PDB file of C-alpha atoms in Angstrom:
ATOM      1  CA  MET A   1     -80.844  87.181  24.061  1.00 61.00           C
ATOM      2  CA  GLY A   2     -78.043  86.113  25.607  1.00 82.00           C
ATOM      3  CA  PHE A   3     -77.319  85.715  29.578  1.00 90.00           C
ATOM      4  CA  ALA A   4     -78.456  88.455  32.006  1.00 94.00           C
ATOM      5  CA  LEU A   5     -77.206  88.232  35.299  1.00 94.00           C
ATOM      6  CA  LYS A   6     -78.988  90.831  36.888  1.00 95.00           C
ATOM      7  CA  THR A   7     -81.583  88.593  35.981  1.00 96.00           C
ATOM      8  CA  PHE A   8     -80.271  85.743  36.707  1.00 96.00           C
ATOM      9  CA  LEU A   9     -79.319  86.837  40.717  1.00 96.00           C
ATOM     10  CA  VAL A  10     -82.553  88.900  41.170  1.00 97.00           C
ATOM     11  CA  GLU A  11     -85.145  85.830  40.049  1.00 96.00           C
ATOM     12  CA  ASN A  12     -82.375  83.299  41.948  1.00 97.00           C
ATOM     13  CA  ARG A  13     -81.860  85.264  45.058  1.00 97.00           C
ATOM     14  CA  GLU A  14     -84.136  83.070  47.552  1.00 97.00           C
ATOM     15  CA  ALA A  15     -82.891  79.827  46.323  1.00 97.00           C
ATOM     16  CA  ILE A  16     -79.425  80.328  46.495  1.00 97.00           C
ATOM     17  CA  ILE A  17     -79.471  82.243  49.505  1.00 98.00           C
ATOM     18  CA  VAL A  18     -81.495  79.191  51.498  1.00 97.00           C
ATOM     19  CA  LYS A  19     -79.395  76.672  49.348  1.00 98.00           C
ATOM     20  CA  TRP A  20     -76.124  78.749  50.866  1.00 97.00           C
ATOM     21  CA  VAL A  21     -77.405  78.577  54.657  1.00 97.00           C
ATOM     22  CA  ASP A  22     -77.643  74.978  54.495  1.00 97.00           C
ATOM     23  CA  ARG A  23     -74.605  74.598  52.815  1.00 97.00           C
ATOM     24  CA  LEU A  24     -73.206  76.413  55.709  1.00 95.00           C
ATOM     25  CA  THR A  25     -74.896  74.126  58.683  1.00 95.00           C
ATOM     26  CA  THR A  26     -74.057  71.328  57.037  1.00 95.00           C
ATOM     27  CA  GLU A  27     -70.749  71.608  55.245  1.00 94.00           C
ATOM     28  CA  VAL A  28     -68.627  74.181  57.231  1.00 93.00           C
ATOM     29  CA  GLY A  29     -67.869  73.172  60.754  1.00 87.00           C
ATOM     30  CA  ASP A  30     -69.801  72.583  64.253  1.00 93.00           C
ATOM     31  CA  LEU A  31     -69.640  76.483  65.006  1.00 94.00           C
ATOM     32  CA  TYR A  32     -71.981  77.211  61.391  1.00 95.00           C
ATOM     33  CA  ALA A  33     -74.051  74.488  62.358  1.00 94.00           C
ATOM     34  CA  GLN A  34     -74.737  75.558  65.882  1.00 94.00           C
ATOM     35  CA  ARG A  35     -75.553  79.267  65.028  1.00 94.00           C
ATOM     36  CA  PRO A  36     -79.277  80.801  64.963  1.00 95.00           C
ATOM     37  CA  ARG A  37     -80.719  79.668  61.980  1.00 96.00           C
ATOM     38  CA  ALA A  38     -82.193  82.914  61.836  1.00 96.00           C
ATOM     39  CA  GLU A  39     -78.864  84.998  61.903  1.00 95.00           C
ATOM     40  CA  LEU A  40     -77.302  82.687  58.963  1.00 96.00           C
ATOM     41  CA  MET A  41     -79.897  83.699  56.868  1.00 97.00           C
ATOM     42  CA  GLU A  42     -79.634  87.248  57.761  1.00 96.00           C
ATOM     43  CA  THR A  43     -76.071  87.608  57.768  1.00 96.00           C
ATOM     44  CA  VAL A  44     -75.967  85.389  54.150  1.00 97.00           C
ATOM     45  CA  SER A  45     -78.670  87.767  52.964  1.00 97.00           C
ATOM     46  CA  ALA A  46     -76.261  91.158  53.648  1.00 97.00           C
ATOM     47  CA  ALA A  47     -73.804  88.747  52.193  1.00 96.00           C
ATOM     48  CA  TYR A  48     -75.331  88.148  48.724  1.00 97.00           C
ATOM     49  CA  ASP A  49     -76.675  91.339  48.433  1.00 97.00           C
ATOM     50  CA  ALA A  50     -73.000  93.130  48.515  1.00 96.00           C
ATOM     51  CA  ASP A  51     -72.442  90.125  46.012  1.00 96.00           C
ATOM     52  CA  MET A  52     -74.874  91.635  44.093  1.00 96.00           C
ATOM     53  CA  ARG A  53     -73.439  94.825  44.063  1.00 96.00           C
ATOM     54  CA  VAL A  54     -69.963  94.008  43.063  1.00 96.00           C
ATOM     55  CA  LEU A  55     -71.013  91.880  40.142  1.00 96.00           C
ATOM     56  CA  LEU A  56     -73.603  94.041  38.741  1.00 96.00           C
ATOM     57  CA  TYR A  57     -71.932  97.382  39.776  1.00 96.00           C
ATOM     58  CA  ASN A  58     -68.756  97.252  40.481  1.00 95.00           C
ATOM     59  CA  ASP A  59     -69.619  98.789  43.748  1.00 96.00           C
ATOM     60  CA  PHE A  60     -67.249  97.612  46.702  1.00 95.00           C
ATOM     61  CA  ALA A  61     -68.821  99.574  49.399  1.00 96.00           C
ATOM     62  CA  PRO A  62     -71.256  97.346  50.709  1.00 96.00           C
ATOM     63  CA  ILE A  63     -69.281  94.234  51.074  1.00 95.00           C
ATOM     64  CA  ASP A  64     -66.502  96.182  52.307  1.00 95.00           C
ATOM     65  CA  GLN A  65     -69.276  97.208  55.218  1.00 95.00           C
ATOM     66  CA  PHE A  66     -70.340  93.671  55.554  1.00 95.00           C
ATOM     67  CA  ILE A  67     -66.621  92.380  56.110  1.00 93.00           C
ATOM     68  CA  ARG A  68     -66.600  94.602  58.997  1.00 92.00           C
ATOM     69  CA  LYS A  69     -69.920  93.486  60.287  1.00 93.00           C
ATOM     70  CA  ILE A  70     -68.940  89.409  59.888  1.00 92.00           C
ATOM     71  CA  THR A  71     -65.616  89.887  61.313  1.00 91.00           C
ATOM     72  CA  LYS A  72     -66.361  91.149  64.469  1.00 90.00           C
ATOM     73  CA  LEU A  73     -69.162  89.179  64.403  1.00 90.00           C
ATOM     74  CA  ARG A  74     -67.373  85.834  63.932  1.00 90.00           C
ATOM     75  CA  LEU A  75     -64.453  86.646  65.995  1.00 88.00           C
ATOM     76  CA  GLU A  76     -66.091  87.224  69.198  1.00 88.00           C
ATOM     77  CA  ALA A  77     -67.866  83.715  68.190  1.00 90.00           C
ATOM     78  CA  GLY A  78     -64.003  82.061  68.517  1.00 91.00           C
ATOM     79  CA  PHE A  79     -64.807  80.802  64.621  1.00 91.00           C
ATOM     80  CA  PRO A  80     -61.158  80.096  62.633  1.00 91.00           C
ATOM     81  CA  LEU A  81     -60.871  82.085  59.712  1.00 89.00           C
ATOM     82  CA  SER A  82     -61.024  78.853  57.529  1.00 91.00           C
ATOM     83  CA  ASP A  83     -64.541  78.733  58.107  1.00 93.00           C
ATOM     84  CA  VAL A  84     -65.366  82.024  57.159  1.00 92.00           C
ATOM     85  CA  GLN A  85     -63.177  81.869  54.366  1.00 93.00           C
ATOM     86  CA  MET A  86     -65.107  78.779  53.195  1.00 94.00           C
ATOM     87  CA  ALA A  87     -68.260  79.937  54.233  1.00 95.00           C
ATOM     88  CA  PHE A  88     -67.983  82.985  51.593  1.00 95.00           C
ATOM     89  CA  GLU A  89     -66.262  80.334  48.877  1.00 95.00           C
ATOM     90  CA  LEU A  90     -69.936  78.669  48.495  1.00 96.00           C
ATOM     91  CA  PHE A  91     -71.404  81.517  47.026  1.00 96.00           C
ATOM     92  CA  ARG A  92     -68.923  80.687  43.911  1.00 94.00           C
ATOM     93  CA  SER A  93     -69.693  76.794  44.225  1.00 95.00           C
ATOM     94  CA  ILE A  94     -73.058  77.287  44.369  1.00 97.00           C
ATOM     95  CA  VAL A  95     -73.529  80.021  41.764  1.00 96.00           C
ATOM     96  CA  LEU A  96     -71.520  78.919  38.353  1.00 95.00           C
ATOM     97  CA  PRO A  97     -72.958  75.339  38.118  1.00 95.00           C
ATOM     98  CA  GLN A  98     -76.177  77.250  37.819  1.00 96.00           C
ATOM     99  CA  ILE A  99     -75.118  79.383  35.810  1.00 96.00           C
ATOM    100  CA  ALA A 100     -73.315  77.055  33.794  1.00 94.00           C
ATOM    101  CA  ALA A 101     -75.865  75.190  32.663  1.00 94.00           C
ATOM    102  CA  LEU A 102     -77.611  78.490  31.317  1.00 93.00           C
ATOM    103  CA  THR A 103     -74.812  80.064  29.125  1.00 94.00           C
ATOM    104  CA  THR A 104     -72.650  79.141  26.208  1.00 93.00           C
ATOM    105  CA  VAL A 105     -69.218  79.288  26.946  1.00 93.00           C
ATOM    106  CA  ASP A 106     -68.010  82.700  26.026  1.00 93.00           C
ATOM    107  CA  GLU A 107     -70.847  83.769  28.089  1.00 93.00           C
ATOM    108  CA  PHE A 108     -69.725  81.397  31.531  1.00 94.00           C
ATOM    109  CA  SER A 109     -66.303  82.638  30.927  1.00 94.00           C
ATOM    110  CA  ARG A 110     -67.240  86.231  30.872  1.00 93.00           C
ATOM    111  CA  VAL A 111     -69.546  85.588  34.009  1.00 95.00           C
ATOM    112  CA  ALA A 112     -67.050  83.423  35.939  1.00 95.00           C
ATOM    113  CA  ILE A 113     -64.746  86.147  35.762  1.00 95.00           C
ATOM    114  CA  LYS A 114     -66.666  88.681  37.112  1.00 94.00           C
ATOM    115  CA  ILE A 115     -67.649  85.826  40.194  1.00 95.00           C
ATOM    116  CA  ASN A 116     -64.104  85.191  40.547  1.00 95.00           C
ATOM    117  CA  HIS A 117     -62.663  88.818  41.231  1.00 95.00           C
ATOM    118  CA  CYS A 118     -65.245  89.006  43.542  1.00 95.00           C
ATOM    119  CA  LEU A 119     -64.635  86.220  45.419  1.00 93.00           C
ATOM    120  CA  THR A 120     -61.035  87.010  45.422  1.00 94.00           C
ATOM    121  CA  TYR A 121     -61.865  90.752  46.935  1.00 94.00           C
ATOM    122  CA  THR A 122     -63.838  89.450  49.249  1.00 94.00           C
ATOM    123  CA  ILE A 123     -61.659  87.079  50.911  1.00 93.00           C
ATOM    124  CA  HIS A 124     -58.566  88.569  50.566  1.00 93.00           C
ATOM    125  CA  ARG A 125     -60.302  91.688  52.443  1.00 91.00           C
ATOM    126  CA  PHE A 126     -61.793  89.408  55.131  1.00 91.00           C
ATOM    127  CA  SER A 127     -58.978  87.296  55.500  1.00 90.00           C
ATOM    128  CA  ASP A 128     -56.299  90.949  56.099  1.00 89.00           C
ATOM    129  CA  HIS A 129     -59.030  92.678  58.632  1.00 86.00           C
ATOM    130  CA  PHE A 130     -59.565  88.701  60.552  1.00 85.00           C
ATOM    131  CA  GLN A 131     -56.193  88.516  61.119  1.00 83.00           C
ATOM    132  CA  ALA A 132     -55.653  92.163  62.249  1.00 79.00           C
ATOM    133  CA  MET A 133     -58.638  92.293  64.493  1.00 71.00           C
ATOM    134  CA  GLN A 134     -57.563  88.862  65.705  1.00 68.00           C
ATOM    135  CA  GLN A 135     -53.914  90.440  66.513  1.00 69.00           C
ATOM    136  CA  ALA A 136     -55.816  93.669  68.097  1.00 62.00           C
ATOM    137  CA  LYS A 137     -57.534  91.627  70.302  1.00 63.00           C
ATOM    138  CA  ILE A 138     -54.581  89.192  71.921  1.00 55.00           C
ATOM    139  CA  LEU A 139     -52.510  92.651  72.132  1.00 59.00           C
ATOM    140  CA  GLU A 140     -55.852  94.131  74.250  1.00 62.00           C
ATOM    141  CA  HIS A 141     -55.556  90.654  76.537  1.00 57.00           C
ATOM    142  CA  ASN A 142     -51.909  90.692  77.057  1.00 65.00           C
ATOM    143  CA  ARG A 143     -52.494  94.389  78.048  1.00 71.00           C
ATOM    144  CA  GLN A 144     -55.039  93.389  80.164  1.00 70.00           C
ATOM    145  CA  LEU A 145     -53.016  90.357  81.634  1.00 70.00           C
ATOM    146  CA  GLU A 146     -50.078  92.417  82.298  1.00 72.00           C
ATOM    147  CA  GLU A 147     -52.694  94.856  84.301  1.00 77.00           C
ATOM    148  CA  MET A 148     -54.027  91.915  86.223  1.00 78.00           C
ATOM    149  CA  VAL A 149     -50.541  90.950  87.393  1.00 70.00           C
ATOM    150  CA  ARG A 150     -49.574  94.495  88.246  1.00 78.00           C
ATOM    151  CA  ALA A 151     -52.481  94.996  90.542  1.00 74.00           C
ATOM    152  CA  ARG A 152     -52.312  91.506  92.211  1.00 82.00           C
ATOM    153  CA  THR A 153     -48.578  92.462  92.472  1.00 76.00           C
ATOM    154  CA  ALA A 154     -49.189  95.712  94.388  1.00 75.00           C
ATOM    155  CA  GLU A 155     -51.843  94.070  96.634  1.00 78.00           C
ATOM    156  CA  LEU A 156     -48.854  91.624  97.566  1.00 77.00           C
ATOM    157  CA  GLU A 157     -46.900  93.968  98.646  1.00 80.00           C
ATOM    158  CA  GLU A 158     -48.928  95.537 100.247  1.00 75.00           C
ATOM    159  CA  SER A 159     -50.050  92.724 102.692  1.00 74.00           C
ATOM    160  CA  ARG A 160     -46.556  92.045 102.933  1.00 76.00           C
ATOM    161  CA  ARG A 161     -45.597  95.296 103.789  1.00 76.00           C
ATOM    162  CA  LYS A 162     -49.021  95.364 106.523  1.00 68.00           C
ATOM    163  CA  TYR A 163     -47.485  92.587 107.804  1.00 68.00           C
ATOM    164  CA  LYS A 164     -44.125  92.933 107.918  1.00 71.00           C
ATOM    165  CA  THR A 165     -45.045  96.270 110.169  1.00 72.00           C
ATOM    166  CA  LEU A 166     -47.363  94.365 112.159  1.00 66.00           C
ATOM    167  CA  VAL A 167     -44.631  91.399 113.157  1.00 66.00           C
ATOM    168  CA  GLU A 168     -41.815  94.588 113.531  1.00 69.00           C
ATOM    169  CA  GLU A 169     -44.133  96.484 116.365  1.00 71.00           C
ATOM    170  CA  ILE A 170     -45.433  93.098 118.314  1.00 75.00           C
ATOM    171  CA  ASN A 171     -44.003  92.967 121.479  1.00 71.00           C
ATOM    172  CA  ASP A 172     -43.534  89.186 120.945  1.00 69.00           C
ATOM    173  CA  GLY A 173     -40.081  87.573 119.844  1.00 69.00           C
ATOM    174  CA  TYR A 174     -40.850  86.410 115.872  1.00 73.00           C
ATOM    175  CA  PHE A 175     -38.737  84.884 113.065  1.00 74.00           C
ATOM    176  CA  VAL A 176     -39.074  82.939 109.898  1.00 79.00           C
ATOM    177  CA  VAL A 177     -36.536  80.100 109.394  1.00 80.00           C
ATOM    178  CA  GLN A 178     -35.391  78.307 106.040  1.00 84.00           C
ATOM    179  CA  ASP A 179     -33.822  75.810 105.488  1.00 79.00           C
ATOM    180  CA  GLU A 180     -32.418  75.984 110.012  1.00 82.00           C
ATOM    181  CA  VAL A 181     -31.511  79.310 108.790  1.00 82.00           C
ATOM    182  CA  VAL A 182     -32.819  82.498 110.189  1.00 78.00           C
ATOM    183  CA  VAL A 183     -34.353  84.752 107.061  1.00 78.00           C
ATOM    184  CA  PHE A 184     -35.783  87.137 108.882  1.00 78.00           C
ATOM    185  CA  ALA A 185     -36.384  88.564 112.863  1.00 74.00           C
ATOM    186  CA  ASN A 186     -38.376  91.665 114.338  1.00 78.00           C
ATOM    187  CA  PRO A 187     -36.748  93.479 116.840  1.00 79.00           C
ATOM    188  CA  ALA A 188     -38.050  92.224 119.723  1.00 76.00           C
ATOM    189  CA  PHE A 189     -36.426  88.678 118.756  1.00 78.00           C
ATOM    190  CA  CYS A 190     -33.345  90.485 118.392  1.00 72.00           C
ATOM    191  CA  ASP A 191     -33.686  92.314 121.477  1.00 74.00           C
ATOM    192  CA  MET A 192     -34.554  89.019 123.286  1.00 78.00           C
ATOM    193  CA  HIS A 193     -31.361  87.629 122.464  1.00 77.00           C
ATOM    194  CA  GLY A 194     -29.189  90.974 122.636  1.00 75.00           C
ATOM    195  CA  TYR A 195     -27.962  90.606 118.822  1.00 75.00           C
ATOM    196  CA  PRO A 196     -28.469  93.250 116.344  1.00 83.00           C
ATOM    197  CA  SER A 197     -30.595  92.100 113.482  1.00 73.00           C
ATOM    198  CA  SER A 198     -27.514  91.935 111.179  1.00 75.00           C
ATOM    199  CA  GLU A 199     -25.859  88.936 113.594  1.00 70.00           C
ATOM    200  CA  VAL A 200     -28.936  87.156 113.649  1.00 71.00           C
ATOM    201  CA  ILE A 201     -30.476  86.971 109.886  1.00 82.00           C
ATOM    202  CA  GLY A 202     -28.283  83.989 108.532  1.00 80.00           C
ATOM    203  CA  ARG A 203     -27.470  82.004 111.404  1.00 81.00           C
ATOM    204  CA  LYS A 204     -29.005  78.578 112.915  1.00 79.00           C
ATOM    205  CA  PHE A 205     -31.896  78.680 114.141  1.00 74.00           C
ATOM    206  CA  PHE A 206     -30.528  76.071 117.592  1.00 75.00           C
ATOM    207  CA  GLU A 207     -28.327  78.800 117.772  1.00 73.00           C
ATOM    208  CA  PHE A 208     -30.892  80.522 119.424  1.00 74.00           C
ATOM    209  CA  ILE A 209     -32.506  77.806 121.512  1.00 77.00           C
ATOM    210  CA  ASP A 210     -31.570  77.168 124.799  1.00 71.00           C
ATOM    211  CA  GLU A 211     -29.181  73.782 125.327  1.00 71.00           C
ATOM    212  CA  GLU A 212     -31.237  72.321 127.855  1.00 70.00           C
ATOM    213  CA  SER A 213     -34.063  72.655 125.383  1.00 65.00           C
TER     214      SER A 213
END
């Protein structure tokens, strides 16, 4: 009668999904091991069903939809690209040995070509989508950092302006020294010593101190 791929995939669905989840949590890194098993059962089931649509009906719409969903989910959780690629690969490593035990060489070759085509499409499509979303995430993060810097710079400039206004309006003499040189002096300080600001800035501060002091 020959090997029926549809019958195999339907009858072994639950067992393959459980084995897929088990291997995810033990073979593909700590991040998968830390995910709730219920979540992994849900995502693996969706991946399995999407793979079935490709293998049986050449329908790629479900796998495209799944890729968009899993990319966002795994990217937000900080998964590396390679881990999710390995997760997809588990389908092939689980299914092909089982099929090999049930088929002739010609039947196995025919089915293996289908599965390889499905996985090649899935992994390439996922990788492109993952990298595009990751780049978009990086660009958005950079934009937010730039906005934070602009906002902070504006705050500091406003604070500086208010501080300068304050010291310029007070009646007490006020000046700022760097390396013994006056770099800022308010009007009261200049008036107190009888010099315009242009003749105060840049001079040694001790020139404005009484010799007896």
